[in-house]
GROMACS .gro file of C-alpha atoms in nm:
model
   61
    1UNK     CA    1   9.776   7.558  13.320
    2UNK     CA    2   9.966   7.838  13.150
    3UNK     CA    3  10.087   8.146  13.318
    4UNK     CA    4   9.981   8.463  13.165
    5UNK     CA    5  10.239   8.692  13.124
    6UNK     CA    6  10.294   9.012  12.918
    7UNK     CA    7  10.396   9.033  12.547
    8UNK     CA    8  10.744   8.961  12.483
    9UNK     CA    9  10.783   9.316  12.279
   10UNK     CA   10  10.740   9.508  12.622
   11UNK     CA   11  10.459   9.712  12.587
   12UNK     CA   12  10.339   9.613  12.943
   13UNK     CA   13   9.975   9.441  12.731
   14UNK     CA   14   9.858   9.092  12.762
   15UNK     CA   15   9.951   8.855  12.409
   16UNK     CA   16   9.732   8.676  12.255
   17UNK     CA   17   9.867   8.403  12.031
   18UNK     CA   18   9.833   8.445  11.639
   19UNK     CA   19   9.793   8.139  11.366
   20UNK     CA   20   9.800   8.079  11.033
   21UNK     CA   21   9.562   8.007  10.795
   22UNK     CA   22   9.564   7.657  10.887
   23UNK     CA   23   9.544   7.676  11.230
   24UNK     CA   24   9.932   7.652  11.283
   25UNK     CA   25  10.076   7.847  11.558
   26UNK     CA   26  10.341   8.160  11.463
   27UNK     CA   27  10.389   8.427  11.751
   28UNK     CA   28  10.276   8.617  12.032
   29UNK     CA   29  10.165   8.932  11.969
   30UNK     CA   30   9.974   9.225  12.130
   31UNK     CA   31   9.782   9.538  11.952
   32UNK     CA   32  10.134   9.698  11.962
   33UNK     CA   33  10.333   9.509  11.813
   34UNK     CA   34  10.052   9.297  11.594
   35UNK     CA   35  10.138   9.439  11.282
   36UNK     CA   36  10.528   9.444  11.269
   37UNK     CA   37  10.521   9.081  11.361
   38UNK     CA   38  10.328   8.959  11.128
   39UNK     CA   39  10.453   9.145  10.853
   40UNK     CA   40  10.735   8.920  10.856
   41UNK     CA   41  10.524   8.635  10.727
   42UNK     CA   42  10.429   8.582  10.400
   43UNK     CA   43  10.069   8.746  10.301
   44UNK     CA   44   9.902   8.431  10.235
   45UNK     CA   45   9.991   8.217  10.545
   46UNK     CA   46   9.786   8.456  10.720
   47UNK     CA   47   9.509   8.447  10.486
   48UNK     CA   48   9.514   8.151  10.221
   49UNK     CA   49   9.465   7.805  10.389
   50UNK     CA   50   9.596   7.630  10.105
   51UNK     CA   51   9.908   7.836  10.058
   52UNK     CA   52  10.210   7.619   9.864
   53UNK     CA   53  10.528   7.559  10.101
   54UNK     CA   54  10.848   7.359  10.089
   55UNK     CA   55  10.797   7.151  10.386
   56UNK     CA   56  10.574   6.848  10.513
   57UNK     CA   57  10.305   6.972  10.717
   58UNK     CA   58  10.188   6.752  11.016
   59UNK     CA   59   9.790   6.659  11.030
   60UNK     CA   60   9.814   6.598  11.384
   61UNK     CA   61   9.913   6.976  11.433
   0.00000   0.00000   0.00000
């Protein structure tokens, strides 16, 4: 069973973890810190489920 812990950015809240459009996993993030982190991801990875990219993507994921 996991440990909850806070969000790594230090804002003292609880994370909760964030996925892409296909279900993959990215970050933790909390409503501090949500936006900055994933603003560092492309637009339509969080949005697009069928967005192009240059590597293999596992089924099993």
């Amino acid at each position: 069973m996991a440990r909850l812990r806070e969000c790594p950015c230090g804002s003292g809240e609880w994370p909760e973890a964030q996925h892409d459009a296909r279900g993959i996993f990215l970050c933790y993030t909390c409503d501090k810190c949500e936006r900055e982190k994933l603003s560092h991801y492309r637009p339509e990875v969080l949005t697009d489920s069928q967005y192009e990219c240059d590597e293999a993507i596992d089924d099993d994921y």
